[in-house]
Amino acid sequence: RTGVCIICAMQTPFPTLFKTAAAAASILIMNACAPAPEDNAGQPESETGDGDSNAIAKADFGETKAGEATEIYTLTNKNGLVAKVTTYGATLVELHLPDKDGNLVDVINGFDNVAGYEGDGNQYFGCTTGRVCNRIAKGKFTLDGEEYTLATNNDPNHLHGGGDKALSKQVWKAEPSADTQAVTFSLTSPDGEEGYPGNLSMKVTYTLTDENELRIDYEATTDKATPVNLTNHAYFNLGGAGSGTILSHELTLNADNYTATDDTLIPTGKIEPVADTALDFRKAHVIGERIPDKEAKETADCETSTLGYDHNFVVNGEAGTMRLAARLKDPASGRVMEIHTDQPGIQFYSGNFLMEQEGKGGKKYPFRGALCLETQHFPDSVNHEDFPSTILKPGDTYSTTTVHRFSAE
């Protein structure tokens, strides 16, 4: 790899007996080999790896409203863990993990085909968000003396890359690995798209390891200075997607501090300690025991600006080095997820806008029925000189890694 790592710089033959028998056999063989109907989205279509038992299965995932074909790829490790990823939004669609008794279940929110991801029920489920994840104040920033204006799709702010050309809503090109359980998605966002400067070329690689890890590697280059802050927006419920709320999950965050915000969730610029607040997860806490708006049964019941948890935590340790950011456990199933990252921050969001929308297999996703743990640079970093920089310059390479490590106990 050439260039400078921007993260470091900032701190996945039969004998024939009778003619009639031969004719019948030919018909059977042709029928068996016929391609599956195009409307069977998600059904296996082909494999990579020349028939290898480690082959990555590829299937049709449906057409977008604009008529673009999408695909879904299935990664499987030697222990039976399964991750499915699609070209639409470079999105993590399914993640099947064993509980303490070895029972596998899908633990993330999502939809059965691309139509679901283009529907009103999709709240960034499992997607790659950007060019800049999280919020930019009033959809504006100034870089090299020029002011840029972005979509204010989370009034009054810019959220997760903007509108129809946000990374989460585009069809990426997929390149499955021939020798590992990995798929690399690539996309180039042209200069000016969603208001951002520079032609930004990106790669996102999902790898499912035999150590029961889902690794996500991000890489980007540009021909003009531009802010970049990529993350994955998976919604987790370790008891199983659609199985209830995550309020009984136990969360640990390796963070002594968080970024304080105003009522629109834009950082004030102050870094505040979590000590003696409901944000102190340095030791494991049950999520529901101190959650803001604890009695709320739906979004409309909430009175705080965050509607529950929706905070960026400052991960302890040096940004640019891999370290533990979070640990999540579902006591009932015993499933455990650790998140390791080289990013300076992690956003904990407690699913405060989930609204019983119907997802995969007809399951409903209730209010606080899943949570997000998004590794990232701090929100609105482009407007805060004291925050770790998100500016990528020509000749440099944006490179960051997040690892989700799974176990059961």
GROMACS .gro file of N, CA and C in nm, residues 156-288:
model
  399
  156PRO      N    1  -3.172   1.996   1.210
  156PRO     CA    2  -3.113   2.087   1.110
  156PRO      C    3  -2.976   2.043   1.059
  157ASN      N    4  -2.944   1.914   1.076
  157ASN     CA    5  -2.807   1.869   1.048
  157ASN      C    6  -2.799   1.766   0.934
  158HIS      N    7  -2.678   1.743   0.891
  158HIS     CA    8  -2.646   1.640   0.791
  158HIS      C    9  -2.617   1.509   0.865
  159LEU      N   10  -2.672   1.397   0.816
  159LEU     CA   11  -2.656   1.269   0.884
  159LEU      C   12  -2.615   1.159   0.787
  160HIS      N   13  -2.511   1.084   0.823
  160HIS     CA   14  -2.473   0.960   0.754
  160HIS      C   15  -2.457   0.974   0.602
  161GLY      N   16  -2.404   1.087   0.557
  161GLY     CA   17  -2.370   1.099   0.416
  161GLY      C   18  -2.476   1.162   0.328
  162GLY      N   19  -2.596   1.189   0.383
  162GLY     CA   20  -2.694   1.266   0.307
  162GLY      C   21  -2.807   1.187   0.246
  163GLY      N   22  -2.841   1.221   0.119
  163GLY     CA   23  -2.962   1.173   0.055
  163GLY      C   24  -2.947   1.050  -0.032
  164ASP      N   25  -3.000   1.056  -0.153
  164ASP     CA   26  -3.008   0.940  -0.241
  164ASP      C   27  -2.874   0.887  -0.287
  165LYS      N   28  -2.770   0.970  -0.280
  165LYS     CA   29  -2.637   0.925  -0.321
  165LYS      C   30  -2.544   0.900  -0.202
  166ALA      N   31  -2.601   0.890  -0.083
  166ALA     CA   32  -2.521   0.844   0.031
  166ALA      C   33  -2.470   0.703   0.001
  167LEU      N   34  -2.359   0.667   0.060
  167LEU     CA   35  -2.297   0.536   0.031
  167LEU      C   36  -2.390   0.420   0.061
  168SER      N   37  -2.477   0.438   0.160
  168SER     CA   38  -2.569   0.332   0.201
  168SER      C   39  -2.675   0.302   0.098
  169LYS      N   40  -2.693   0.392   0.000
  169LYS     CA   41  -2.799   0.376  -0.100
  169LYS      C   42  -2.745   0.348  -0.239
  170GLN      N   43  -2.618   0.318  -0.248
  170GLN     CA   44  -2.558   0.291  -0.378
  170GLN      C   45  -2.522   0.142  -0.392
  171VAL      N   46  -2.516   0.097  -0.517
  171VAL     CA   47  -2.477  -0.041  -0.545
  171VAL      C   48  -2.326  -0.044  -0.568
  172TRP      N   49  -2.257  -0.119  -0.484
  172TRP     CA   50  -2.113  -0.131  -0.489
  172TRP      C   51  -2.072  -0.250  -0.577
  173LYS      N   52  -1.949  -0.250  -0.622
  173LYS     CA   53  -1.894  -0.363  -0.696
  173LYS      C   54  -1.832  -0.461  -0.597
  174ALA      N   55  -1.860  -0.591  -0.615
  174ALA     CA   56  -1.810  -0.693  -0.523
  174ALA      C   57  -1.698  -0.775  -0.585
  175GLU      N   58  -1.600  -0.809  -0.503
  175GLU     CA   59  -1.492  -0.899  -0.543
  175GLU      C   60  -1.467  -1.000  -0.432
  176PRO      N   61  -1.527  -1.120  -0.443
  176PRO     CA   62  -1.505  -1.222  -0.340
  176PRO      C   63  -1.364  -1.276  -0.346
  177SER      N   64  -1.311  -1.311  -0.231
  177SER     CA   65  -1.178  -1.369  -0.224
  177SER      C   66  -1.180  -1.514  -0.271
  178ALA      N   67  -1.071  -1.557  -0.334
  178ALA     CA   68  -1.062  -1.695  -0.382
  178ALA      C   69  -1.012  -1.790  -0.275
  179ASP      N   70  -0.949  -1.739  -0.170
  179ASP     CA   71  -0.889  -1.828  -0.071
  179ASP      C   72  -0.925  -1.799   0.074
  180THR      N   73  -1.004  -1.694   0.100
  180THR     CA   74  -1.051  -1.666   0.236
  180THR      C   75  -1.199  -1.633   0.231
  181GLN      N   76  -1.264  -1.639   0.346
  181GLN     CA   77  -1.405  -1.603   0.354
  181GLN      C   78  -1.416  -1.452   0.365
  182ALA      N   79  -1.398  -1.385   0.251
  182ALA     CA   80  -1.395  -1.240   0.248
  182ALA      C   81  -1.452  -1.188   0.117
  183VAL      N   82  -1.516  -1.072   0.125
  183VAL     CA   83  -1.565  -1.002   0.006
  183VAL      C   84  -1.524  -0.856   0.019
  184THR      N   85  -1.468  -0.801  -0.090
  184THR     CA   86  -1.432  -0.660  -0.094
  184THR      C   87  -1.530  -0.585  -0.183
  185PHE      N   88  -1.590  -0.482  -0.128
  185PHE     CA   89  -1.679  -0.395  -0.204
  185PHE      C   90  -1.606  -0.267  -0.240
  186SER      N   91  -1.624  -0.220  -0.362
  186SER     CA   92  -1.557  -0.097  -0.404
  186SER      C   93  -1.657  -0.001  -0.468
  187LEU      N   94  -1.630   0.128  -0.453
  187LEU     CA   95  -1.716   0.233  -0.506
  187LEU      C   96  -1.636   0.361  -0.517
  188THR      N   97  -1.657   0.436  -0.623
  188THR     CA   98  -1.599   0.569  -0.635
  188THR      C   99  -1.711   0.672  -0.634
  189SER      N  100  -1.704   0.763  -0.539
  189SER     CA  101  -1.800   0.872  -0.528
  189SER      C  102  -1.741   0.993  -0.599
  190PRO      N  103  -1.807   1.043  -0.703
  190PRO     CA  104  -1.748   1.152  -0.782
  190PRO      C  105  -1.745   1.285  -0.708
  191ASP      N  106  -1.658   1.371  -0.752
  191ASP     CA  107  -1.644   1.506  -0.697
  191ASP      C  108  -1.779   1.576  -0.698
  192GLY      N  109  -1.819   1.629  -0.583
  192GLY     CA  110  -1.944   1.702  -0.572
  192GLY      C  111  -2.064   1.619  -0.531
  193GLU      N  112  -2.050   1.487  -0.530
  193GLU     CA  113  -2.164   1.403  -0.493
  193GLU      C  114  -2.203   1.427  -0.348
  194GLU      N  115  -2.331   1.450  -0.324
  194GLU     CA  116  -2.385   1.485  -0.192
  194GLU      C  117  -2.317   1.609  -0.133
  195GLY      N  118  -2.253   1.689  -0.221
  195GLY     CA  119  -2.192   1.813  -0.177
  195GLY      C  120  -2.047   1.803  -0.134
  196TYR      N  121  -1.992   1.682  -0.133
  196TYR     CA  122  -1.854   1.662  -0.085
  196TYR      C  123  -1.753   1.685  -0.197
  197PRO      N  124  -1.637   1.742  -0.164
  197PRO     CA  125  -1.533   1.761  -0.265
  197PRO      C  126  -1.453   1.635  -0.292
  198GLY      N  127  -1.398   1.626  -0.414
  198GLY     CA  128  -1.304   1.519  -0.448
  198GLY      C  129  -1.369   1.392  -0.499
  199ASN      N  130  -1.298   1.326  -0.591
  199ASN     CA  131  -1.334   1.190  -0.633
  199ASN      C  132  -1.281   1.095  -0.528
  200LEU      N  133  -1.370   1.032  -0.455
  200LEU     CA  134  -1.331   0.946  -0.342
  200LEU      C  135  -1.347   0.800  -0.380
  201SER      N  136  -1.237   0.726  -0.387
  201SER     CA  137  -1.239   0.583  -0.419
  201SER      C  138  -1.228   0.503  -0.290
  202MET      N  139  -1.324   0.413  -0.270
  202MET     CA  140  -1.334   0.341  -0.143
  202MET      C  141  -1.338   0.189  -0.161
  203LYS      N  142  -1.287   0.120  -0.062
  203LYS     CA  143  -1.299  -0.025  -0.052
  203LYS      C  144  -1.340  -0.062   0.090
  204VAL      N  145  -1.436  -0.154   0.100
  204VAL     CA  146  -1.478  -0.208   0.229
  204VAL      C  147  -1.471  -0.360   0.219
  205THR      N  148  -1.392  -0.422   0.306
  205THR     CA  149  -1.374  -0.567   0.303
  205THR      C  150  -1.429  -0.631   0.430
  206TYR      N  151  -1.522  -0.725   0.410
  206TYR     CA  152  -1.574  -0.807   0.521
  206TYR      C  153  -1.502  -0.941   0.519
  207THR      N  154  -1.446  -0.981   0.632
  207THR     CA  155  -1.378  -1.110   0.645
  207THR      C  156  -1.432  -1.185   0.766
  208LEU      N  157  -1.477  -1.308   0.745
  208LEU     CA  158  -1.520  -1.394   0.855
  208LEU      C  159  -1.410  -1.495   0.881
  209THR      N  160  -1.347  -1.487   0.999
  209THR     CA  161  -1.232  -1.571   1.029
  209THR      C  162  -1.273  -1.697   1.103
  210ASP      N  163  -1.182  -1.795   1.105
  210ASP     CA  164  -1.206  -1.918   1.181
  210ASP      C  165  -1.186  -1.898   1.330
  211GLU      N  166  -1.148  -1.778   1.369
  211GLU     CA  167  -1.139  -1.742   1.511
  211GLU      C  168  -1.269  -1.675   1.557
  212ASN      N  169  -1.373  -1.691   1.478
  212ASN     CA  170  -1.505  -1.634   1.508
  212ASN      C  171  -1.501  -1.482   1.519
  213GLU      N  172  -1.437  -1.422   1.421
  213GLU     CA  173  -1.431  -1.277   1.413
  213GLU      C  174  -1.488  -1.230   1.280
  214LEU      N  175  -1.562  -1.121   1.285
  214LEU     CA  176  -1.602  -1.051   1.164
  214LEU      C  177  -1.518  -0.923   1.159
  215ARG      N  178  -1.430  -0.919   1.061
  215ARG     CA  179  -1.337  -0.806   1.048
  215ARG      C  180  -1.386  -0.717   0.933
  216ILE      N  181  -1.388  -0.586   0.957
  216ILE     CA  182  -1.424  -0.491   0.852
  216ILE      C  183  -1.308  -0.394   0.832
  217ASP      N  184  -1.253  -0.396   0.711
  217ASP     CA  185  -1.143  -0.306   0.675
  217ASP      C  186  -1.193  -0.202   0.576
  218TYR      N  187  -1.160  -0.077   0.603
  218TYR     CA  188  -1.200   0.034   0.517
  218TYR      C  189  -1.075   0.100   0.459
  219GLU      N  190  -1.084   0.140   0.332
  219GLU     CA  191  -0.972   0.209   0.268
  219GLU      C  192  -1.028   0.311   0.170
  220ALA      N  193  -0.964   0.427   0.161
  220ALA     CA  194  -1.011   0.531   0.068
  220ALA      C  195  -0.896   0.620   0.026
  221THR      N  196  -0.906   0.670  -0.097
  221THR     CA  197  -0.812   0.770  -0.149
  221THR      C  198  -0.893   0.878  -0.220
  222THR      N  199  -0.832   0.996  -0.235
  222THR     CA  200  -0.901   1.109  -0.295
  222THR      C  201  -0.806   1.190  -0.382
  223ASP      N  202  -0.862   1.270  -0.472
  223ASP     CA  203  -0.780   1.360  -0.553
  223ASP      C  204  -0.797   1.505  -0.508
  224LYS      N  205  -0.874   1.525  -0.399
  224LYS     CA  206  -0.894   1.658  -0.344
  224LYS      C  207  -0.924   1.643  -0.196
  225ALA      N  208  -0.873   1.733  -0.115
  225ALA     CA  209  -0.896   1.723   0.030
  225ALA      C  210  -1.046   1.713   0.060
  226THR      N  211  -1.081   1.619   0.146
  226THR     CA  212  -1.222   1.593   0.176
  226THR      C  213  -1.234   1.522   0.311
  227PRO      N  214  -1.343   1.544   0.385
  227PRO     CA  215  -1.363   1.468   0.509
  227PRO      C  216  -1.410   1.326   0.478
  228VAL      N  217  -1.360   1.231   0.555
  228VAL     CA  218  -1.401   1.090   0.542
  228VAL      C  219  -1.416   1.032   0.682
  229ASN      N  220  -1.525   0.961   0.704
  229ASN     CA  221  -1.549   0.897   0.833
  229ASN      C  222  -1.647   0.782   0.809
  230LEU      N  223  -1.595   0.664   0.782
  230LEU     CA  224  -1.677   0.549   0.745
  230LEU      C  225  -1.701   0.457   0.864
  231THR      N  226  -1.819   0.396   0.868
  231THR     CA  227  -1.848   0.298   0.972
  231THR      C  228  -1.954   0.201   0.921
  232ASN      N  229  -1.981   0.098   1.001
  232ASN     CA  230  -2.091   0.006   0.974
  232ASN      C  231  -2.202   0.031   1.074
  233HIS      N  232  -2.327   0.026   1.027
  233HIS     CA  233  -2.442   0.063   1.109
  233HIS      C  234  -2.528  -0.059   1.143
  234ALA      N  235  -2.466  -0.170   1.178
  234ALA     CA  236  -2.542  -0.290   1.214
  234ALA      C  237  -2.617  -0.269   1.345
  235TYR      N  238  -2.739  -0.323   1.349
  235TYR     CA  239  -2.822  -0.324   1.470
  235TYR      C  240  -2.815  -0.465   1.530
  236PHE      N  241  -2.766  -0.476   1.651
  236PHE     CA  242  -2.745  -0.606   1.715
  236PHE      C  243  -2.849  -0.635   1.823
  237ASN      N  244  -2.895  -0.759   1.826
  237ASN     CA  245  -2.968  -0.814   1.939
  237ASN      C  246  -2.914  -0.955   1.955
  238LEU      N  247  -2.830  -0.976   2.056
  238LEU     CA  248  -2.761  -1.105   2.070
  238LEU      C  249  -2.855  -1.217   2.111
  239GLY      N  250  -2.977  -1.184   2.148
  239GLY     CA  251  -3.077  -1.286   2.173
  239GLY      C  252  -3.144  -1.334   2.045
  240GLY      N  253  -3.117  -1.263   1.936
  240GLY     CA  254  -3.179  -1.293   1.807
  240GLY      C  255  -3.256  -1.172   1.758
  241ALA      N  256  -3.236  -1.137   1.631
  241ALA     CA  257  -3.307  -1.023   1.575
  241ALA      C  258  -3.458  -1.045   1.584
  242GLY      N  259  -3.529  -0.945   1.634
  242GLY     CA  260  -3.674  -0.956   1.647
  242GLY      C  261  -3.720  -1.036   1.766
  243SER      N  262  -3.630  -1.060   1.863
  243SER     CA  263  -3.666  -1.145   1.978
  243SER      C  264  -3.712  -1.065   2.100
  244GLY      N  265  -3.720  -0.935   2.089
  244GLY     CA  266  -3.756  -0.850   2.203
  244GLY      C  267  -3.662  -0.732   2.211
  245THR      N  268  -3.647  -0.673   2.328
  245THR     CA  269  -3.560  -0.558   2.343
  245THR      C  270  -3.419  -0.600   2.385
  246ILE      N  271  -3.329  -0.502   2.382
  246ILE     CA  272  -3.189  -0.525   2.426
  246ILE      C  273  -3.166  -0.467   2.566
  247LEU      N  274  -3.273  -0.435   2.637
  247LEU     CA  275  -3.258  -0.369   2.766
  247LEU      C  276  -3.195  -0.459   2.872
  248SER      N  277  -3.199  -0.591   2.852
  248SER     CA  278  -3.137  -0.683   2.948
  248SER      C  279  -2.992  -0.717   2.910
  249HIS      N  280  -2.947  -0.670   2.795
  249HIS     CA  281  -2.806  -0.692   2.756
  249HIS      C  282  -2.714  -0.618   2.853
  250GLU      N  283  -2.596  -0.674   2.871
  250GLU     CA  284  -2.495  -0.612   2.956
  250GLU      C  285  -2.386  -0.551   2.867
  251LEU      N  286  -2.359  -0.423   2.889
  251LEU     CA  287  -2.264  -0.350   2.805
  251LEU      C  288  -2.147  -0.298   2.886
  252THR      N  289  -2.027  -0.314   2.829
  252THR     CA  290  -1.906  -0.253   2.884
  252THR      C  291  -1.844  -0.168   2.774
  253LEU      N  292  -1.806  -0.045   2.808
  253LEU     CA  293  -1.739   0.044   2.713
  253LEU      C  294  -1.605   0.087   2.771
  254ASN      N  295  -1.500   0.073   2.692
  254ASN     CA  296  -1.366   0.114   2.734
  254ASN      C  297  -1.350   0.263   2.708
  255ALA      N  298  -1.419   0.342   2.789
  255ALA     CA  299  -1.423   0.487   2.765
  255ALA      C  300  -1.441   0.561   2.897
  256ASP      N  301  -1.346   0.646   2.927
  256ASP     CA  302  -1.355   0.732   3.046
  256ASP      C  303  -1.431   0.861   3.017
  257ASN      N  304  -1.445   0.894   2.887
  257ASN     CA  305  -1.503   1.023   2.849
  257ASN      C  306  -1.599   1.008   2.731
  258TYR      N  307  -1.679   1.111   2.710
  258TYR     CA  308  -1.770   1.117   2.595
  258TYR      C  309  -1.772   1.259   2.542
  259THR      N  310  -1.824   1.276   2.420
  259THR     CA  311  -1.835   1.410   2.363
  259THR      C  312  -1.973   1.467   2.398
  260ALA      N  313  -1.975   1.572   2.479
  260ALA     CA  314  -2.101   1.637   2.516
  260ALA      C  315  -2.164   1.700   2.392
  261THR      N  316  -2.297   1.703   2.386
  261THR     CA  317  -2.367   1.755   2.269
  261THR      C  318  -2.475   1.855   2.307
  262ASP      N  319  -2.522   1.927   2.205
  262ASP     CA  320  -2.639   2.013   2.223
  262ASP      C  321  -2.765   1.930   2.202
  263ASP      N  322  -2.879   1.995   2.195
  263ASP     CA  323  -3.006   1.923   2.184
  263ASP      C  324  -3.027   1.859   2.047
  264THR      N  325  -2.944   1.895   1.946
  264THR     CA  326  -2.954   1.833   1.814
  264THR      C  327  -2.845   1.727   1.794
  265LEU      N  328  -2.779   1.691   1.904
  265LEU     CA  329  -2.674   1.588   1.909
  265LEU      C  330  -2.547   1.629   1.835
  266ILE      N  331  -2.522   1.758   1.823
  266ILE     CA  332  -2.396   1.810   1.770
  266ILE      C  333  -2.303   1.837   1.888
  267PRO      N  334  -2.179   1.788   1.884
  267PRO     CA  335  -2.086   1.812   1.994
  267PRO      C  336  -2.065   1.960   2.023
  268THR      N  337  -2.059   1.992   2.151
  268THR     CA  338  -2.029   2.129   2.193
  268THR      C  339  -1.881   2.159   2.182
  269GLY      N  340  -1.801   2.054   2.170
  269GLY     CA  341  -1.656   2.069   2.169
  269GLY      C  342  -1.593   2.023   2.299
  270LYS      N  343  -1.676   2.006   2.401
  270LYS     CA  344  -1.625   1.964   2.532
  270LYS      C  345  -1.618   1.812   2.541
  271ILE      N  346  -1.510   1.763   2.601
  271ILE     CA  347  -1.495   1.621   2.632
  271ILE      C  348  -1.523   1.606   2.781
  272GLU      N  349  -1.627   1.533   2.816
  272GLU     CA  350  -1.671   1.523   2.954
  272GLU      C  351  -1.647   1.382   3.009
  273PRO      N  352  -1.620   1.371   3.139
  273PRO     CA  353  -1.603   1.238   3.200
  273PRO      C  354  -1.737   1.165   3.216
  274VAL      N  355  -1.732   1.033   3.203
  274VAL     CA  356  -1.854   0.954   3.222
  274VAL      C  357  -1.881   0.924   3.368
  275ALA      N  358  -1.783   0.947   3.454
  275ALA     CA  359  -1.796   0.915   3.597
  275ALA      C  360  -1.920   0.983   3.656
  276ASP      N  361  -1.992   0.907   3.736
  276ASP     CA  362  -2.111   0.957   3.807
  276ASP      C  363  -2.223   0.998   3.713
  277THR      N  364  -2.228   0.935   3.596
  277THR     CA  365  -2.338   0.958   3.502
  277THR      C  366  -2.393   0.823   3.456
  278ALA      N  367  -2.506   0.827   3.387
  278ALA     CA  368  -2.565   0.705   3.329
  278ALA      C  369  -2.485   0.656   3.209
  279LEU      N  370  -2.380   0.730   3.173
  279LEU     CA  371  -2.294   0.692   3.059
  279LEU      C  372  -2.171   0.614   3.104
  280ASP      N  373  -2.160   0.585   3.230
  280ASP     CA  374  -2.042   0.514   3.281
  280ASP      C  375  -2.063   0.362   3.264
  281PHE      N  376  -2.004   0.309   3.155
  281PHE     CA  377  -2.008   0.166   3.129
  281PHE      C  378  -1.869   0.104   3.139
  282ARG      N  379  -1.783   0.166   3.219
  282ARG     CA  380  -1.647   0.112   3.233
  282ARG      C  381  -1.649  -0.025   3.301
  283LYS      N  382  -1.750  -0.048   3.381
  283LYS     CA  383  -1.783  -0.181   3.430
  283LYS      C  384  -1.917  -0.220   3.368
  284ALA      N  385  -1.938  -0.349   3.349
  284ALA     CA  386  -2.059  -0.394   3.281
  284ALA      C  387  -2.185  -0.348   3.354
  285HIS      N  388  -2.279  -0.296   3.276
  285HIS     CA  389  -2.409  -0.256   3.329
  285HIS      C  390  -2.519  -0.309   3.239
  286VAL      N  391  -2.630  -0.345   3.301
  286VAL     CA  392  -2.749  -0.379   3.224
  286VAL      C  393  -2.800  -0.251   3.159
  287ILE      N  394  -2.822  -0.254   3.029
  287ILE     CA  395  -2.855  -0.133   2.955
  287ILE      C  396  -2.981  -0.066   3.007
  288GLY      N  397  -3.081  -0.145   3.042
  288GLY     CA  398  -3.209  -0.087   3.082
  288GLY      C  399  -3.214  -0.028   3.220
   0.00000   0.00000   0.00000
